[in-house]
Amino acid sequence: MHKIITTILFLTISLQIFSQVKISGNLETQNRIRIQNEGEFTWNKNSMGLKFEGNPSGDIHYFSEISLFSLGIPQVNQTSDLQDKDIAYTWGLEINELYLDMYCFLSDNLDIRIGKQIIAWGTADKLNPTDNLNPDDMSDIFDFGKHSGSNSMMLAYYLGDYTLYGVFVPVFQPSTLPSDDWSKAFNTPLDTPTGMNVVSFEDNILLPKNELTETSSYGFKIAGNMLDYDLSASYYYGRDDMPLLSSVKLNAVDTLENYDAEAELVYPRIQVFGADIAGSIGKVGVWGEAALIFPEEQKLKFYVNSALGGESVILEDKPFIRFVVGGDYTFKNNVYLNAQYMHGYIHERGVDELNDYFILRLERKFMYDKLNLAPVSAMVEIPDWDDIENIYGIALGSEISYYPYDAFEITLGSYILDGKGNSIFSKAKENDEIFFKLKYSF
Amino acid sequence: MNYLRTLATLITLIVISVVFAEDAQSVIKKVDSVMYAPKDQKSTMKMILTDKNGNVTNRAGVALQKGDVNRLIRFTSPADQKGIAFLELPDDIQYLYLPAFSKIRRIASHVKNTKFAGTDFTYDDLSSIYYSKTYDVKKLEEGEADITLELKPKSENTDYSKLIMIVQKESYYPSKIDYYDKGNNLIRTLNRNKITKFKNYWFALEVQMEDFRDNHKSQMIFEDVEFDTNLQDELFSKRYLKER
């Protein structure tokens, strides 16, 4: 790994000196303290992002963004861990994007981008049901709506006011999931027959076979402008990037009904027909985005002591719709309001499993954008309209950002989670936190 | 006799000045035609922002314009603003590209009176305005070198009660505009300095907007100004809004 860093530094300096590569980036520290658990320090990430880009000719452009990070909380459990510096002081290197653009390729109207890239589809704010080409990156639950780059090829053909997109992703990439203390919010507890106690749990992820027909995905989109609105329609053929249970094997460890559980998870095929719209009604900015999802039927098999104990359909092959509608408005006193309604979060699948969410953010900038106050960022989750009193979730946050110098940002904030019953925020209501961030861009 | 001769001369002068003096409408139409005379233009710009305590921050960018309504402004520094780009298209369509989100967002009309990227210029200030179509105009004063006009908005959908504009007689370039709020208070002043003739076109190399409510000002200094270089229509599209 040290060789990699040396190589990066060498490349950085060499490229800067000997060519016209533009280098930019940022240094950032993020820190979080849990309000419960006596102020447990849950997150200390220090990172350096580096971007390299250049245009060797008018029709060629290259870009790469890498992130070098150090997690300040030691992952030491035993003395041997202290002998491995990478465990004692956890760090990593991520390639976020790395691609080559070829403009006006074969035709003046055709642009091609090849390489690891993030393709952002959809007009809603951060919650985009039509954005399925890149896997969700939930490794940091705070980085709402983040996607990982995918190795892919994108063609964009410009035809007057319309643009046609075609994307091919040769190899499936799964989503990254939140850490243990957050993943419980998205997981459904394992439903075992009465009387059985699961004493240990292990799971295996079954990725699609590494064959083009199994692992590849593709999508098309047409985008344009009509009647003063930006519109697009899209199609995606690929896989759900969140894993789904396909089998559970229960093996008895004693005669007292105690069992070891072993689960297998797969990524079901899906087809998604998407559409989005953005524009204004009067002075209010409005948008809407919907994804009609056709999933492949998925069965869950239960084995008890190696014998098939039952089989049920965990995901029906019935289409369902996830959608987001929203709007924003700036009041005379410069207070900015952004509100969205979402039906179906990324991990919810099937007509009967989709919950409703109301998202609202109030923001006001002062001192010519040097001070940004967001006193209210709220998300209200309603899984069951007939039982709101007993099943609901609320996330409430506030944030203050100050920019004392150009390109320098200090952010302090907090969020509080609450809820009842089987809701995301109810399951994570012990995770209230205060956070602090410093970022300098160069 | 002398008295009558003086009176006759005076009457003649008044008649001549009435005949040759321009009415406000023709002045403002000339202003519009001078402002949008070039087929296209491109320049680099430095922006100097000064707050009430005299603290200064800087921005830099490029500006492109074709005809009267195709306009693109892109920041090149500081690092956290680099790549932010504003595109204006016909029919009052405006887009903003925010590199941090890799997304192009359409600007709704509620945003147009708000300040652009921490400067004193609003999105509306950066867009093309035909004064003759937007305002009812009255001439207040005519001096040797300039004409003072009062502009009252035709629409009530604005933050201003009136604008007072000073137009240079030599160039018909508006060198100063005072903006008054609905309570008739002077709230902002735009000054265009170093008005220079490049071949057939007049252009202000320095533009300063001062906001008296915050005691804050933003000065734009244009360099490397070029006209009629045959900028392609495609440059003013979402395809080119992202830096490439």
XYZ file of C-alpha atoms in Angstrom:
686
model
C 0.000 0.000 0.000
C 2.895 2.319 0.721
C 4.029 1.772 -2.836
C 0.624 2.984 -4.015
C 0.906 6.188 -2.015
C 4.448 6.774 -3.220
C 3.260 6.214 -6.784
C 0.379 8.675 -6.322
C 2.653 11.339 -4.891
C 5.214 10.756 -7.633
C 2.515 10.921 -10.312
C 0.995 14.043 -8.766
C 4.263 15.928 -8.725
C 5.384 14.665 -12.119
C 2.088 15.423 -13.813
C 2.021 18.904 -12.346
C 5.549 19.677 -13.480
C 5.635 18.061 -16.867
C 2.198 18.450 -18.320
C -0.972 20.452 -18.378
C -2.837 18.278 -15.915
C -5.160 20.279 -13.708
C -4.978 19.134 -10.113
C -7.479 20.065 -7.460
C -8.829 18.464 -4.346
C -9.718 18.857 -0.719
C -8.675 18.015 2.800
C -11.436 17.062 5.182
C -12.000 15.869 8.721
C -15.352 14.488 9.881
C -16.099 13.703 13.504
C -19.224 12.366 15.187
C -20.154 11.839 18.803
C -23.162 9.830 19.887
C -25.457 11.611 22.289
C -26.402 8.297 23.912
C -23.758 5.816 25.164
C -21.933 8.470 27.205
C -20.693 10.391 24.198
C -19.240 7.480 22.234
C -16.895 8.738 19.516
C -18.364 6.975 16.463
C -16.649 8.532 13.476
C -13.302 10.163 12.890
C -12.433 10.244 9.209
C -9.624 12.344 7.805
C -9.347 12.354 4.060
C -7.665 13.903 1.098
C -9.509 13.939 -2.224
C -7.474 14.491 -5.354
C -8.819 15.263 -8.817
C -6.739 15.074 -11.979
C -8.078 16.215 -15.296
C -6.932 17.517 -18.606
C -7.747 18.089 -22.252
C -4.856 16.858 -24.370
C -6.904 17.897 -27.389
C -10.241 19.627 -27.930
C -12.038 16.307 -28.337
C -10.403 14.381 -25.512
C -10.880 14.908 -21.806
C -9.777 12.732 -18.920
C -10.756 12.865 -15.282
C -9.979 10.941 -12.145
C -10.909 11.427 -8.524
C -9.297 9.451 -5.765
C -9.711 9.632 -2.028
C -7.088 8.725 0.539
C -8.530 8.389 4.010
C -7.615 7.480 7.548
C -10.118 6.280 10.148
C -8.919 7.608 13.462
C -10.628 5.041 15.686
C -8.276 2.030 16.137
C -9.734 -1.368 15.137
C -7.658 -3.276 17.692
C -9.082 -6.352 19.416
C -6.040 -8.440 20.300
C -2.308 -7.950 20.727
C -1.545 -9.326 17.248
C -3.602 -6.449 15.811
C -1.067 -4.072 17.325
C 1.582 -5.661 15.136
C -0.326 -4.662 12.011
C -0.260 -0.924 11.495
C -3.078 -1.112 8.915
C -5.408 -2.483 11.618
C -4.220 -0.224 14.417
C -4.516 2.804 12.178
C -7.111 1.969 9.563
C -6.771 3.758 6.263
C -7.803 3.270 2.670
C -7.667 4.455 -0.865
C -10.769 4.756 -3.051
C -11.056 5.493 -6.740
C -14.316 7.375 -7.047
C -14.146 8.099 -10.769
C -11.638 7.497 -13.531
C -12.804 8.031 -17.096
C -12.006 9.241 -20.567
C -14.305 11.460 -22.648
C -14.294 11.420 -26.424
C -16.278 14.355 -27.749
C -17.784 14.468 -31.247
C -16.807 10.834 -31.796
C -17.603 9.772 -35.394
C -20.299 12.465 -35.430
C -20.467 16.044 -34.163
C -23.440 14.983 -32.082
C -21.953 12.013 -30.260
C -19.987 12.055 -26.990
C -18.639 8.890 -25.372
C -17.416 8.421 -21.810
C -15.583 5.217 -20.882
C -14.318 4.223 -17.457
C -15.375 4.319 -13.839
C -18.035 6.989 -13.662
C -21.058 8.197 -11.720
C -24.096 8.684 -13.929
C -26.690 10.791 -12.119
C -30.203 10.272 -13.494
C -33.319 11.895 -12.118
C -34.454 15.384 -11.194
C -35.520 14.908 -7.573
C -33.278 16.179 -4.803
C -30.866 13.422 -3.699
C -33.627 10.776 -3.634
C -33.778 9.455 -7.182
C -35.770 6.282 -7.902
C -34.696 6.354 -11.591
C -30.999 6.498 -10.695
C -30.137 2.787 -10.886
C -26.995 2.573 -13.014
C -24.567 3.104 -10.136
C -24.756 1.175 -6.866
C -25.819 3.079 -3.761
C -22.957 3.897 -1.438
C -24.378 3.679 2.060
C -21.018 3.211 3.804
C -21.502 6.635 5.345
C -25.193 6.952 6.095
C -24.778 10.738 6.370
C -23.750 11.029 2.749
C -27.362 10.905 1.668
C -28.010 9.679 -1.885
C -24.351 8.963 -2.642
C -23.522 6.481 -5.390
C -20.317 4.632 -6.182
C -18.795 4.855 -9.615
C -19.302 1.959 -12.054
C -16.987 0.760 -14.775
C -19.148 1.535 -17.758
C -19.554 3.128 -21.143
C -21.970 5.988 -21.752
C -22.993 7.375 -25.123
C -24.754 10.721 -25.395
C -26.250 11.703 -28.753
C -27.473 15.274 -29.107
C -30.369 15.841 -31.446
C -31.614 19.424 -31.334
C -33.330 19.996 -28.011
C -33.213 16.302 -27.184
C -30.443 14.067 -25.896
C -30.357 10.294 -26.177
C -28.274 8.360 -23.665
C -27.158 4.760 -23.782
C -25.225 3.145 -20.939
C -23.633 -0.285 -20.681
C -22.272 -1.627 -17.385
C -20.456 -4.920 -18.089
C -20.063 -6.130 -14.502
C -22.571 -5.913 -11.654
C -21.486 -3.939 -8.600
C -23.405 -4.256 -5.325
C -24.287 -1.462 -2.941
C -22.149 -0.895 0.084
C -24.157 -1.070 3.280
C -24.084 1.006 6.460
C -22.044 -0.062 9.471
C -23.578 -2.527 11.967
C -25.145 0.083 14.243
C -27.013 1.568 11.270
C -27.709 -1.546 9.175
C -30.196 -2.751 11.796
C -32.423 0.134 10.697
C -32.750 -1.368 7.222
C -32.916 -5.047 8.147
C -36.013 -7.062 8.862
C -35.528 -9.484 11.781
C -35.251 -13.139 10.763
C -38.643 -14.773 11.178
C -38.056 -18.262 12.605
C -40.666 -20.854 13.598
C -41.963 -20.589 17.156
C -39.716 -22.140 19.751
C -36.519 -21.996 17.687
C -33.650 -19.926 19.061
C -31.030 -18.647 16.644
C -27.726 -18.566 18.534
C -25.481 -17.610 15.664
C -26.048 -16.054 12.260
C -23.908 -16.103 9.171
C -24.693 -14.986 5.664
C -23.279 -15.486 2.207
C -23.702 -13.068 -0.650
C -24.215 -14.745 -4.036
C -23.120 -12.345 -6.722
C -24.432 -12.928 -10.247
C -22.378 -15.368 -12.315
C -19.466 -13.668 -13.992
C -21.008 -14.100 -17.432
C -22.019 -11.165 -19.567
C -25.677 -12.213 -19.727
C -25.875 -12.478 -15.932
C -23.673 -9.709 -14.639
C -24.132 -6.905 -17.137
C -26.754 -4.173 -17.139
C -27.763 -1.399 -19.476
C -30.000 1.620 -19.716
C -31.405 4.183 -22.139
C -32.735 7.657 -21.607
C -34.216 10.410 -23.730
C -34.209 13.907 -22.237
C -35.590 17.147 -23.598
C -37.667 20.200 -22.999
C -41.372 20.577 -23.640
C -43.908 23.239 -22.623
C -41.310 24.926 -20.384
C -40.570 21.724 -18.497
C -37.477 19.498 -18.590
C -38.616 15.943 -19.194
C -36.961 12.581 -19.514
C -37.964 8.953 -19.947
C -35.643 6.062 -19.193
C -35.320 2.291 -19.172
C -32.946 0.154 -17.093
C -32.308 -3.570 -17.300
C -30.096 -4.877 -14.540
C -30.217 -5.976 -10.951
C -31.411 -4.592 -7.669
C -28.197 -3.487 -5.953
C -29.479 -4.324 -2.466
C -29.258 -8.032 -1.501
C -32.373 -10.120 -0.816
C -32.673 -13.336 1.177
C -32.939 -16.465 -0.977
C -32.409 -19.195 1.595
C -32.012 -19.758 5.324
C -30.482 -22.940 6.697
C -31.074 -23.718 10.359
C -28.838 -26.336 11.921
C -29.446 -27.549 15.483
C -26.517 -27.089 17.826
C -28.133 -28.991 20.718
C -31.421 -30.621 21.649
C -32.740 -27.471 23.311
C -34.063 -25.895 20.080
C -30.930 -23.773 19.643
C -29.860 -23.342 16.033
C -27.117 -21.853 13.913
C -28.552 -19.901 10.997
C -26.894 -19.600 7.620
C -28.456 -17.331 5.041
C -27.847 -16.747 1.364
C -28.609 -13.468 -0.349
C -28.950 -12.693 -4.041
C -29.486 -9.689 -6.281
C -32.782 -10.074 -8.182
C -33.128 -9.010 -11.800
C -35.167 -5.874 -12.304
C -36.414 -3.770 -15.177
C -37.156 -0.121 -14.483
C -39.201 2.260 -16.631
C -38.518 5.766 -15.388
C -39.740 9.278 -16.047
C -38.992 12.642 -14.540
C -40.047 16.254 -14.911
C -38.723 19.586 -13.590
C -39.929 23.132 -13.990
C -41.893 25.822 -12.214
C -45.465 26.442 -11.202
C -45.671 30.171 -10.687
C -42.565 31.059 -8.731
C -42.252 27.630 -7.099
C -39.695 25.183 -8.461
C -41.254 21.737 -8.852
C -40.071 18.265 -9.803
C -41.329 14.736 -9.989
C -39.671 11.426 -10.639
C -41.162 7.934 -10.864
C -39.795 4.457 -11.434
C -42.038 1.575 -12.470
C -40.109 -1.500 -11.359
C -40.661 -4.994 -12.723
C -38.852 -7.397 -10.382
C -38.013 -11.026 -10.973
C -39.875 -13.346 -8.589
C -37.700 -14.322 -5.665
C -38.382 -17.324 -3.415
C -37.087 -17.832 0.087
C -36.281 -21.414 1.007
C -36.091 -22.570 4.610
C -33.982 -25.600 5.505
C -34.001 -27.211 8.926
C -31.125 -29.598 9.532
C -30.531 -29.813 5.762
C -34.141 -30.744 4.978
C -36.352 -28.320 3.091
C -38.692 -26.929 5.708
C -40.670 -24.545 3.561
C -40.672 -22.158 0.669
C -42.331 -18.803 0.243
C -42.316 -15.949 -2.250
C -40.329 -13.099 -0.716
C -40.616 -10.841 -3.770
C -43.482 -11.189 -6.227
C -43.001 -10.511 -9.919
C -45.644 -7.781 -9.695
C -44.624 -4.278 -10.792
C -44.451 -1.510 -8.197
C -43.803 2.231 -8.354
C -41.357 4.268 -6.323
C -41.776 7.984 -6.793
C -40.752 11.383 -5.461
C -42.517 14.726 -5.901
C -41.135 17.939 -4.512
C -40.725 21.650 -4.732
C -38.652 24.519 -3.465
C -39.156 28.199 -2.828
C -37.106 31.162 -1.626
C -39.061 33.597 0.510
C -38.503 37.386 0.502
C -36.360 37.139 3.622
C -34.077 34.659 1.801
C -35.367 31.648 3.696
C -35.146 28.647 1.375
C -37.648 25.816 1.724
C -37.243 22.437 0.060
C -39.955 19.803 0.528
C -40.354 16.332 -0.949
C -42.728 13.404 -0.641
C -41.282 9.992 -1.392
C -43.115 6.695 -1.819
C -40.701 3.781 -1.409
C -37.123 3.983 -0.152
C -34.250 2.205 -1.891
C -34.414 -0.933 0.270
C -38.207 -1.334 0.051
C -39.458 -3.784 -2.569
C -42.935 -4.926 -3.598
C -46.275 -3.134 -3.655
C -47.055 -3.815 -0.009
C -43.615 -2.937 1.328
C -43.375 0.673 0.194
C -43.531 3.291 2.925
C -44.225 7.011 2.720
C -41.701 9.701 3.628
C -41.986 13.459 3.961
C -38.728 15.351 3.735
C -38.315 19.045 4.506
C -35.337 21.390 4.730
C -35.264 25.044 5.759
C -32.146 27.036 5.050
C -30.994 30.631 5.174
C -27.706 32.099 4.054
C -26.173 35.124 5.747
C -23.122 37.297 5.166
C -23.039 36.672 1.419
C -23.052 32.898 1.774
C -20.346 32.901 4.461
C -22.814 31.615 7.024
C -25.415 29.012 6.200
C -28.012 27.989 8.757
C -30.218 24.965 8.247
C -32.279 24.952 11.450
C -34.628 22.208 10.300
C -33.897 19.145 8.198
C -36.613 16.639 8.843
C -37.703 13.289 7.498
C -40.946 11.726 8.666
C -41.578 8.073 7.878
C -45.088 6.639 7.809
C -45.128 2.869 7.194
C -48.827 2.406 7.990
C -51.394 5.177 7.629
C -53.921 3.147 9.636
C -51.617 2.926 12.635
C -49.633 6.159 12.665
C -49.649 6.339 16.452
C -47.785 3.066 16.811
C -45.622 2.883 13.691
C -43.698 5.960 12.647
C -40.210 7.343 12.409
C -38.775 10.858 12.636
C -35.299 12.181 11.914
C -34.706 15.781 12.874
C -31.458 17.578 12.196
C -29.983 21.041 12.238
C -26.746 22.368 10.861
C -24.623 25.505 10.788
C -21.873 26.016 8.209
C -19.369 28.861 8.256
C -16.932 29.787 5.494
C -14.348 32.073 7.161
C -12.068 32.068 4.112
C -12.434 31.149 0.475
C -12.778 27.388 0.018
C -12.749 26.706 3.780
C -15.820 25.240 5.439
C -16.623 24.528 9.091
C -19.840 22.645 9.832
C -21.416 21.798 13.166
C -24.687 19.937 13.453
C -26.781 17.340 15.155
C -29.644 14.999 14.511
C -32.132 13.237 16.667
C -33.985 10.075 15.686
C -37.198 8.800 17.157
C -40.055 6.513 16.300
C -42.182 3.579 17.230
C -42.688 0.135 15.786
C -41.095 -1.241 12.651
C -39.687 1.942 11.122
C -36.144 2.859 10.058
C -35.712 5.670 12.550
C -37.346 3.758 15.360
C -34.793 0.974 14.950
C -31.938 3.505 15.035
C -33.266 5.807 17.725
C -30.277 5.154 19.955
C -28.046 6.728 17.304
C -28.554 10.467 17.938
C -25.336 12.277 17.115
C -23.491 15.587 17.049
C -21.153 16.081 14.115
C -18.336 18.412 13.195
C -16.649 18.843 9.823
C -13.757 20.896 8.474
C -13.083 21.040 4.748
C -10.572 22.934 2.677
C -10.676 22.817 -1.109
C -7.657 23.595 -3.256
C -35.193 96.145 -30.032
C -32.406 94.271 -28.368
C -34.917 92.743 -25.984
C -36.995 91.384 -28.904
C -33.879 90.025 -30.621
C -32.870 88.152 -27.456
C -36.371 86.726 -27.108
C -36.391 85.576 -30.737
C -33.049 83.870 -30.299
C -34.267 82.153 -27.156
C -37.436 80.897 -28.865
C -35.370 79.596 -31.781
C -33.051 77.735 -29.417
C -35.962 76.201 -27.526
C -37.624 75.062 -30.765
C -34.349 73.594 -32.029
C -33.726 71.759 -28.739
C -37.292 70.385 -28.715
C -36.993 69.233 -32.319
C -33.607 67.590 -31.865
C -33.896 66.369 -28.272
C -34.527 62.680 -28.129
C -37.491 61.301 -26.350
C -36.894 58.796 -23.562
C -38.215 55.852 -25.558
C -35.747 56.306 -28.382
C -32.880 56.696 -25.882
C -33.704 53.460 -24.097
C -34.081 51.640 -27.418
C -30.602 52.849 -28.338
C -29.332 51.610 -24.964
C -30.767 48.168 -25.715
C -29.265 48.091 -29.180
C -25.824 49.170 -27.906
C -25.849 46.613 -25.069
C -26.678 43.741 -27.395
C -24.913 44.912 -30.551
C -22.142 42.267 -30.757
C -22.991 39.013 -32.522
C -21.066 37.280 -29.762
C -18.526 38.068 -27.088
C -16.210 36.224 -24.743
C -14.028 37.369 -21.888
C -12.375 36.303 -18.693
C -13.406 38.047 -15.515
C -12.091 38.710 -12.063
C -14.590 39.359 -9.339
C -13.663 41.263 -6.194
C -16.116 41.070 -3.311
C -15.711 43.619 -0.511
C -17.702 43.457 2.708
C -18.569 46.296 5.122
C -15.330 45.791 7.066
C -13.240 46.037 3.930
C -12.499 42.298 3.807
C -11.934 41.154 0.261
C -12.572 37.812 -1.394
C -11.900 36.973 -5.007
C -13.515 34.944 -7.727
C -12.533 34.334 -11.309
C -14.445 33.052 -14.277
C -15.229 33.150 -17.947
C -18.202 34.758 -19.643
C -19.627 33.959 -23.067
C -22.540 35.589 -24.841
C -24.152 35.059 -28.212
C -26.831 37.385 -29.498
C -28.992 38.842 -26.806
C -30.153 35.880 -24.760
C -27.559 33.110 -24.911
C -25.216 33.651 -22.000
C -22.877 31.418 -20.007
C -20.847 32.305 -16.913
C -18.517 29.767 -15.324
C -16.395 30.203 -12.193
C -12.802 29.010 -12.404
C -11.816 29.893 -8.820
C -11.818 29.664 -5.796
C -11.512 25.888 -5.578
C -14.854 25.289 -3.862
C -16.687 27.357 -6.501
C -14.752 26.102 -9.513
C -17.029 24.724 -12.189
C -20.226 26.397 -10.937
C -21.835 27.569 -14.153
C -24.880 29.611 -15.107
C -26.578 29.277 -18.480
C -29.245 31.561 -19.861
C -31.275 30.514 -22.874
C -34.177 32.128 -24.771
C -37.675 32.161 -23.228
C -36.278 32.958 -19.773
C -34.850 29.467 -19.294
C -31.894 29.377 -16.911
C -29.783 26.479 -15.660
C -27.207 26.135 -12.924
C -24.529 23.446 -12.866
C -23.219 22.484 -9.436
C -20.170 20.221 -9.808
C -20.472 18.919 -6.242
C -23.734 17.183 -7.218
C -22.813 16.431 -10.872
C -26.226 17.770 -11.769
C -27.680 20.529 -13.862
C -30.617 22.203 -12.132
C -33.173 24.397 -13.752
C -33.494 27.765 -12.019
C -37.035 28.442 -10.893
C -38.240 32.019 -10.916
C -38.170 32.288 -7.089
C -34.380 32.115 -7.308
C -33.960 34.829 -9.929
C -34.011 37.726 -7.483
C -31.579 36.019 -5.117
C -27.840 36.625 -5.176
C -25.642 34.507 -7.407
C -22.940 32.493 -5.608
C -22.387 34.990 -2.778
C -21.983 38.051 -5.020
C -24.078 41.228 -5.159
C -25.381 40.273 -8.595
C -28.710 38.473 -8.734
C -29.492 35.814 -11.320
C -31.655 38.456 -12.989
C -28.716 40.889 -13.114
C -26.710 38.274 -14.972
C -29.430 37.627 -17.498
C -30.286 39.743 -20.515
C -32.791 42.539 -19.932
C -34.345 44.640 -22.657
C -34.998 47.817 -20.711
C -37.378 49.170 -23.373
C -39.619 46.109 -23.023
C -39.391 45.783 -19.239
C -39.797 49.395 -18.119
C -41.831 52.541 -18.780
C -39.271 55.259 -19.319
C -39.262 58.985 -18.565
C -36.481 61.451 -19.228
C -35.504 63.360 -16.084
C -32.570 65.413 -17.234
C -30.286 65.921 -20.172
C -26.793 67.246 -19.686
C -23.964 67.850 -22.075
C -22.527 64.355 -21.686
C -25.348 62.246 -20.376
C -29.073 61.696 -20.099
C -30.836 60.694 -16.897
C -33.831 58.392 -17.229
C -36.384 57.089 -14.798
C -37.456 53.500 -15.432
C -40.601 52.138 -13.804
C -41.302 48.402 -14.044
C -44.230 47.451 -16.277
C -44.790 44.361 -14.162
C -45.556 44.422 -10.451
C -43.641 41.185 -10.091
C -40.389 42.886 -9.110
C -38.567 44.095 -6.007
C -38.059 47.580 -7.406
C -40.266 50.674 -7.605
C -37.973 52.410 -10.080
C -34.507 52.575 -11.582
C -32.628 55.782 -12.259
C -30.296 55.290 -15.204
C -27.564 57.570 -16.498
C -26.846 57.044 -20.184
C -23.654 58.328 -21.832
C -24.544 60.440 -24.844
C -21.421 59.472 -26.737
C -22.007 55.725 -26.565
C -25.605 55.294 -25.348
C -24.089 52.927 -22.810
C -25.775 53.007 -19.374
C -22.982 54.003 -17.002
C -24.959 54.010 -13.750
C -28.187 52.516 -12.492
C -29.716 53.218 -9.057
C -32.230 50.649 -7.846
C -35.047 51.787 -5.529
C -37.170 49.435 -3.457
C -40.960 49.640 -3.147
C -40.536 52.113 -0.271
C -38.572 54.354 -2.650
C -35.281 53.762 -0.813
C -32.050 53.522 -2.784
C -30.880 49.965 -2.186
C -28.328 49.177 -4.908
C -26.194 50.971 -7.436
C -24.612 49.543 -10.558
C -21.641 51.437 -11.968
C -20.136 50.648 -15.350
C -16.648 52.094 -15.702
C -13.926 52.092 -18.341
C -16.499 52.136 -21.116
C -14.325 51.442 -24.127
C -14.966 51.156 -27.841
C -13.736 47.914 -29.425
C -14.080 48.332 -33.204
C -17.845 48.918 -33.480
C -18.903 47.954 -29.988
C -18.945 49.712 -26.634
C -18.131 47.636 -23.570
C -17.600 48.387 -19.874
C -14.402 46.760 -18.670
C -15.390 47.265 -15.033
C -18.833 46.693 -13.566
C -19.555 47.233 -9.891
C -22.714 46.451 -7.974
C -23.009 47.946 -4.500
C -25.721 46.892 -2.073
C -26.388 49.601 0.527
C -28.464 47.334 2.734
C -25.398 45.215 3.533
C -22.641 47.712 2.713
C -21.243 45.114 0.362
C -19.992 45.433 -3.186
C -18.928 43.162 -6.032
C -16.692 44.381 -8.797
C -16.297 42.509 -12.086
C -13.195 43.271 -14.124
C -13.258 41.929 -17.656
C -10.104 40.986 -19.564
C -9.255 39.330 -22.861
C -12.477 40.638 -24.356
C -13.176 39.407 -27.874
C -16.144 40.110 -30.132
C -17.653 38.311 -33.109
C -15.436 35.241 -32.944
C -18.292 33.138 -34.287
C -19.059 31.270 -31.055
C -21.005 28.129 -31.833
C -24.624 27.764 -30.719
C -23.723 24.456 -29.066
C -21.628 26.263 -26.461
C -24.870 27.564 -24.991
C -26.366 24.209 -24.142
C -26.560 21.826 -21.243
C -24.015 19.691 -23.134
C -21.361 22.350 -22.615
C -22.522 23.635 -19.243
C -20.300 21.143 -17.451
C -16.685 22.088 -17.826
C -15.021 20.202 -20.681
